[in-house]
Structures are given as C-alpha cells and as structure tokens.
Amino acid sequence: MKGSSWNKRMLALVAMMFLLLLAACGGDSSSGAEAESGEETDVETSESEGATDVDVEEVADLGEATLVTNWFAQPEHGGNYAALDEGYYEEVGIDMTIEPGGPQISATQLVASGKMDFGYTSGEDILNSRDKGIPLVAIGAIFQVSPYVLISHADAGVENFEDLNGMTSITAPGVGYWEYIKEAYELGDMNELSYTGQLSTFIDDPNAVTQGYITSEPYVLDQQGVENSYLRIHDSGFQPYSNVLFTTEEIIEEKPELVAAFMEATVKGWEAYREDPANYQDILLEYNPDLTEGLMEFGAEEQEELIFGGDAEEYGFGYMTEERWSTLQDQMLDLGIISNDEDPNNYFTTEFLPSEE
C-alpha cells in the first residue's frame, strides 16, 4: 500500500493548483458542495511528506469523523484527546468525535461495520481480523513497546516467564501473547480465568497472575497496598505494536485526505501531550471521571519511553516496520491462531505518517 496512491496524489496536486487559481480569481464556490456534504475533496499532500505539508487554510471541510479507543479514557489515549482539546482536528477540517472503548466494545467490529472511521486495537487483532477477511489497515502505532504486563504478587517469587507454571492466569481468552508464552515457556499446568478488567480475583489469590497495563494496574495495586511485580510481554519475544491506530481499506481508497488529516492532527496532539501531560488531565477526566491525578501522572511518565523510544525516536511518532509485522504474523501462524500468510504491506502503511521519507 505504500506506493499505490501515486496516481491519486498527482491528480490531487493538479486539482489543488486549479482550486487555488480559482480562489485567486475571486471564485469561492468550487468546493462548497463538498464542504457541506462532508464528502472527500481533491486536496491532497505530496507523496514524500504525508499530511504535514497541507496548509490548514487550503483544506476543505472533511466533515464528521469518529474514533473509538480500546478502553475508557486513559493517559494511553492522551494525544488524541489533546488533539481534540486543542482543536487540531478542526484545524484540518475534521469534525471529530472520540468514543471511549470498554470491556463490551469491539473497536475492530465498529470500524469494520462502518459505524466508526478510526479505532485503537492491538497488532495481533489486525491480523486476526484480516484472517477473517475483514480488511483493516494499521496506519500508526502509538506504542512501540507493548505496555502489557503480567502482574504477580511480590512474594510469589515470579522472576521470569518459566516461574508462571502452575499459577492461576487471568488473561483475555485466546489472546496471542498468552498463547505464545504458554508454548515458548512450556507452561502446561495452568488454571486459566478470563480477564474482566477487575482486579479483585487477582488480589484475593496470592497464586494468581493477571494481565494489565504497565501504565495503570501496578499503580492501582500499590494504592490498595497490594505489593506486586510484573513481567513485560515485550520481553517474552512476542512483540506486537500496541494501541494501533487503524481504519479500513475502503476509507483509505476513497478518503485518503481524511486519513492524512486525521494522522496530521493526531501526531500534533501526541506531541502536545508529551510536552505537558498535566495540561490535558481535565479532558481525560471529562471522559473518565474515575481517573485520579496520581494515576494520570503515573501513566504519562511510564508510557513516555514506550511511545517515543525505539524506532519512534529516529523516525517519529507512530512508525512501524514491515519486519515487526512479518515476525508477528509468523508467530501467529506457528501458533495456529491465523492461517492466512499475507504480504504485510496489505495491512499496514506508514504513508500517512509525517515522518515517512
């Protein structure tokens, strides 16, 4: 997908020059109908620079767009809420709505059905969906290193993944990283429970291990006086991108300027959030009143390196590589989770990221 839109871009550039010429001559009605209807316009960006070279004043009204996250509002979503709060989506012509996710909400289903335009999900869920014939495409990865951890009680003696054998595991059913860890570290004697988002079962069982985010659950447990330790999923060898921003093939093909504008504003929002996370606590609280100042500060600090380190440090926020996606696909094929061996360029693209050269 990286080079498939060249002809569209050339046509778009010609169209933009024509529109600017009309504007210079006093014509102001050339894009009126498109702006009112919210349909795609011919305003595009150069191939090499993505969305960042479009002058905001030249972008026609792109209409309404929706983003569904993977959980209730958290620091892990901070950049998108910052972009909304600062008006960055409005600046690029998008009337944006952010819908928080939750335990009963499937972002992949909502986007696949057309009820939402963009979503958050895990890298493995992109591959699971593709395997079922659902044409989702990753357009950026918020987390270069997964924030997922396996949390145990501090006195359980868990120092490595082999130590999990014989424990009670609380994880999402069939989740790829757990299937990988069980096989890679020969964890055959496990009592497996389904993760519900609650910590009470874990707290009550000293022999339990639960999934969680490094930005959240360890802090919550500390506040409750539950001493804990954790293993990072990334360190197991299973390394999917996390909080992946995605859309559908249809939206990319029919509304590439919407995708480019969305990513331009999103990247700008994450840069603003990184600079001053405390400035956006109010909007996070507006969407999730259960948050506390301490949790938001903890989350912002813990996620800094996971988001802006790694390849993002060199190539910019959201960067993804074919190698990482290919490795993940091979692991999921080996585990029998998916059966479709597909060209990674079909299901991820960096063409809408400002950092792409």
XYZ file of C-alpha atoms in Angstrom:
357
model
C 0.000 0.000 0.000
C 2.966 2.293 0.412
C 3.205 3.259 -3.245
C -0.286 2.538 -4.513
C -1.654 6.100 -4.346
C 0.901 7.860 -6.618
C -1.567 8.485 -9.449
C -4.177 9.780 -6.985
C -1.662 12.150 -5.487
C -0.608 13.557 -8.870
C -4.245 14.151 -9.825
C -4.854 15.719 -6.413
C -1.941 18.125 -6.791
C -3.218 19.256 -10.189
C -6.685 19.723 -8.691
C -5.337 21.727 -5.779
C -3.438 24.060 -8.133
C -6.658 24.553 -10.102
C -8.616 25.361 -6.926
C -6.004 27.859 -5.782
C -6.085 29.533 -9.206
C -9.852 29.905 -8.973
C -9.552 31.326 -5.458
C -7.015 33.878 -6.668
C -9.518 34.977 -9.329
C -12.258 35.508 -6.738
C -14.109 32.231 -7.207
C -15.246 30.861 -3.856
C -17.817 28.210 -4.772
C -15.642 25.434 -6.196
C -15.690 23.256 -3.068
C -18.900 24.438 -1.440
C -20.947 21.320 -2.146
C -18.154 19.044 -0.966
C -17.742 21.023 2.238
C -21.453 20.878 3.015
C -21.789 17.168 2.296
C -18.646 16.116 4.138
C -17.532 14.061 1.119
C -13.892 13.728 0.188
C -12.229 16.542 -1.704
C -9.304 16.570 -4.068
C -6.996 18.359 -1.635
C -4.014 16.042 -1.133
C -0.459 16.077 0.077
C 2.865 15.369 -1.553
C 3.909 11.731 -1.631
C 7.046 12.168 0.435
C 5.772 14.359 3.265
C 2.387 12.874 4.163
C -0.156 15.155 5.815
C 2.137 17.747 7.308
C 2.654 19.882 4.193
C -1.026 20.760 3.721
C -1.775 24.361 4.641
C -4.734 24.193 7.025
C -6.394 27.123 5.253
C -6.384 25.137 1.992
C -8.126 22.083 3.457
C -11.836 21.901 2.671
C -14.338 20.698 5.255
C -13.836 16.943 5.532
C -16.991 16.502 7.563
C -17.580 14.317 10.594
C -15.253 11.510 11.648
C -15.213 9.163 14.609
C -12.515 7.423 16.620
C -13.200 4.595 19.063
C -10.466 3.783 21.568
C -9.766 0.421 23.187
C -10.736 1.368 26.746
C -12.108 4.132 28.922
C -10.120 7.368 28.579
C -6.593 6.934 29.924
C -3.168 8.564 29.507
C -2.583 5.892 26.828
C -5.075 7.849 24.703
C -3.794 11.253 25.788
C -2.584 12.519 22.432
C -5.898 12.048 20.684
C -7.774 13.817 23.453
C -5.167 16.580 23.367
C -5.736 16.985 19.626
C -9.468 17.238 20.275
C -8.996 19.707 23.141
C -6.621 21.937 21.170
C -8.836 21.982 18.085
C -6.244 20.269 15.889
C -8.849 18.087 14.174
C -10.975 21.136 13.489
C -7.936 22.904 12.038
C -7.531 20.198 9.378
C -11.232 20.186 8.524
C -12.492 17.290 10.659
C -15.482 17.423 12.989
C -14.051 14.731 15.275
C -15.811 12.630 17.894
C -13.914 10.281 20.219
C -15.841 7.371 21.699
C -14.191 5.572 24.638
C -13.991 1.797 24.447
C -14.676 -0.681 27.210
C -14.932 -4.390 28.043
C -18.023 -4.929 25.871
C -16.915 -2.730 22.965
C -15.068 -4.078 19.929
C -13.262 -1.324 18.082
C -12.467 -3.656 15.182
C -16.127 -4.562 14.689
C -17.277 -0.963 14.911
C -14.764 0.229 12.323
C -15.250 -2.784 10.066
C -19.017 -2.201 10.039
C -18.578 1.449 9.082
C -20.056 2.761 12.339
C -16.669 4.297 13.199
C -13.939 5.620 10.914
C -10.849 5.004 13.052
C -10.006 2.873 16.041
C -7.451 1.622 18.531
C -6.555 -2.048 18.686
C -3.592 -4.384 19.104
C -1.335 -5.519 16.299
C -2.497 -9.094 16.704
C -6.151 -8.051 16.363
C -5.346 -6.504 12.994
C -4.050 -9.902 11.866
C -6.974 -11.764 13.437
C -9.378 -9.541 11.529
C -7.513 -9.911 8.244
C -7.568 -13.671 8.721
C -11.367 -13.485 8.843
C -11.499 -11.429 5.663
C -12.045 -8.091 7.429
C -9.940 -5.510 5.521
C -8.495 -3.456 8.371
C -5.273 -1.488 7.893
C -2.894 -0.152 10.543
C -1.942 3.497 9.939
C 0.198 4.160 13.024
C 1.361 2.559 16.270
C 1.116 4.594 19.452
C 3.186 2.120 21.472
C 6.489 0.941 20.029
C 6.826 -1.362 23.046
C 3.688 -3.003 24.361
C 2.501 -1.667 27.724
C 1.047 -5.097 28.511
C 2.494 -6.835 31.546
C 1.761 -9.980 33.532
C 1.410 -8.958 37.172
C 2.022 -11.248 40.124
C 2.110 -10.762 43.880
C 5.534 -9.577 45.009
C 6.030 -12.572 47.300
C 5.015 -15.130 44.643
C 8.620 -15.430 43.505
C 7.953 -14.763 39.816
C 11.196 -13.589 38.252
C 10.847 -14.980 34.735
C 8.196 -16.486 32.488
C 9.037 -20.065 33.459
C 8.025 -19.229 37.032
C 4.407 -18.793 35.904
C 3.912 -22.542 35.570
C 1.235 -23.847 37.919
C -0.278 -20.423 38.664
C -3.777 -19.111 38.015
C -3.680 -16.888 34.933
C -6.201 -14.109 34.317
C -5.999 -13.112 30.664
C -8.302 -12.365 27.744
C -9.410 -15.643 26.130
C -7.224 -16.697 23.198
C -5.037 -13.605 23.317
C -1.948 -14.157 21.181
C 0.732 -13.178 23.667
C -0.551 -15.654 26.254
C -0.711 -18.498 23.730
C 2.854 -17.665 22.712
C 4.152 -17.534 26.303
C 2.488 -20.828 27.224
C 4.160 -22.597 24.319
C 7.521 -20.830 24.380
C 7.990 -21.340 28.129
C 6.223 -24.724 28.394
C 3.525 -23.640 30.810
C 1.415 -26.756 30.884
C -0.091 -26.719 34.362
C -2.244 -23.601 34.451
C -5.642 -22.663 35.860
C -6.923 -20.137 33.314
C -9.553 -17.485 34.044
C -10.946 -14.797 31.746
C -9.854 -11.211 32.292
C -12.783 -8.883 33.087
C -10.990 -5.618 33.813
C -11.405 -6.083 37.564
C -8.542 -6.825 39.970
C -10.464 -8.408 42.844
C -9.862 -12.023 41.781
C -6.152 -11.371 41.454
C -5.949 -9.582 44.800
C -7.683 -12.455 46.596
C -5.452 -15.167 45.099
C -1.742 -14.997 46.040
C -1.001 -17.574 43.345
C -2.622 -15.583 40.549
C -1.092 -13.643 37.689
C -3.128 -11.090 35.753
C -2.683 -9.153 32.567
C -2.532 -5.384 32.861
C -1.004 -2.201 31.521
C 2.277 -1.015 32.998
C 0.738 2.472 32.991
C -2.207 1.569 35.204
C -2.640 -1.649 37.207
C 0.668 -1.584 39.124
C -0.202 1.904 40.382
C -3.770 0.903 41.309
C -2.489 -2.120 43.219
C 0.119 -0.035 45.024
C -2.604 2.366 46.133
C -4.512 -0.570 47.583
C -1.471 -1.793 49.462
C -1.005 -4.854 47.234
C 2.697 -5.332 46.633
C 3.290 -6.572 43.121
C 5.855 -7.271 40.447
C 5.473 -7.783 36.723
C 6.960 -9.227 33.558
C 6.766 -7.213 30.333
C 5.103 -9.070 27.474
C 7.603 -7.482 25.101
C 10.439 -9.283 26.909
C 8.876 -12.690 26.164
C 9.757 -12.418 22.473
C 6.195 -11.666 21.384
C 6.346 -8.028 20.288
C 3.261 -6.656 18.557
C 2.657 -2.952 18.237
C 0.055 -1.758 20.740
C -2.679 0.868 20.631
C -2.501 0.631 16.875
C -4.459 3.293 15.027
C -6.368 1.690 12.183
C -9.055 2.168 9.579
C -10.348 0.193 6.593
C -9.092 -0.319 3.063
C -12.262 1.374 1.830
C -11.651 4.593 3.740
C -8.011 4.695 2.620
C -9.005 4.217 -1.015
C -11.999 6.573 -1.005
C -10.925 9.213 1.525
C -7.124 9.336 1.667
C -7.211 13.049 2.502
C -9.332 12.300 5.586
C -6.808 9.713 6.773
C -3.914 12.098 6.147
C -5.641 14.926 8.015
C -6.567 12.628 10.905
C -2.973 11.496 11.313
C -1.620 15.042 10.992
C -3.815 16.230 13.857
C -3.197 13.077 15.888
C 0.586 13.368 15.687
C 0.350 17.032 16.629
C -1.843 16.087 19.574
C 0.601 13.495 20.842
C 3.441 15.977 20.608
C 1.397 18.433 22.690
C 0.518 15.767 25.242
C 4.142 14.693 25.530
C 5.219 18.268 26.227
C 2.706 18.839 29.029
C 0.553 15.832 30.039
C -0.874 17.682 33.054
C -2.465 20.210 30.721
C -4.853 17.535 29.442
C -5.943 15.943 32.687
C -9.233 17.838 32.622
C -10.338 16.435 29.272
C -9.371 12.906 30.313
C -11.420 13.381 33.480
C -14.319 14.658 31.407
C -14.395 11.351 29.545
C -13.432 9.185 32.531
C -14.275 10.678 35.950
C -12.808 7.610 37.690
C -9.273 8.739 36.910
C -7.133 10.350 39.585
C -4.387 12.926 39.264
C -1.868 10.427 40.609
C -2.841 7.741 38.092
C -2.665 10.176 35.185
C 0.760 11.397 36.251
C 1.980 7.821 36.720
C 0.644 6.701 33.347
C 2.138 9.617 31.439
C 5.548 9.009 32.991
C 5.540 5.240 32.470
C 4.486 5.396 28.817
C 6.967 8.050 27.653
C 9.718 5.659 26.556
C 7.266 3.042 25.272
C 5.721 5.546 22.873
C 8.566 7.837 21.875
C 11.521 5.464 22.192
C 12.638 2.721 19.821
C 12.047 3.411 16.144
C 9.905 6.429 17.010
C 12.964 8.179 18.394
C 14.571 8.100 14.953
C 11.616 8.031 12.582
C 8.899 9.810 14.523
C 5.719 9.029 16.397
C 3.682 6.088 15.138
C 6.393 4.483 13.000
C 6.058 0.807 12.039
C 8.261 -1.633 10.136
C 7.497 -4.496 7.806
C 9.922 -6.686 9.768
C 7.970 -6.326 13.021
C 4.663 -7.069 11.324
C 6.111 -10.040 9.423
C 7.580 -11.539 12.607
C 4.265 -11.188 14.419
C 2.440 -12.836 11.548
C 4.888 -15.759 11.518
C 4.436 -16.266 15.267
C 0.672 -16.270 14.986
C 0.826 -18.681 12.054
C 3.063 -21.021 14.047
C 0.604 -20.928 16.964
C -2.302 -21.726 14.670
C -4.087 -18.502 15.634
C -4.273 -17.405 11.997
C -3.914 -19.316 8.739
C -3.512 -16.541 6.168
C 0.093 -15.784 5.166
C -0.303 -12.293 3.720
C 2.003 -9.573 2.461
C 2.327 -7.184 5.443
C 2.071 -4.220 3.084
C -1.578 -5.165 2.613
C -2.440 -4.469 6.235
C -0.118 -1.695 7.386
C 1.046 1.560 5.881
C 3.207 4.458 7.004
C 2.277 6.708 4.085
C 0.089 8.913 6.274
C 2.763 9.477 8.921
C 4.580 12.829 8.674
C 7.889 11.104 9.408
C 7.882 8.945 6.273
C 10.563 9.792 3.712
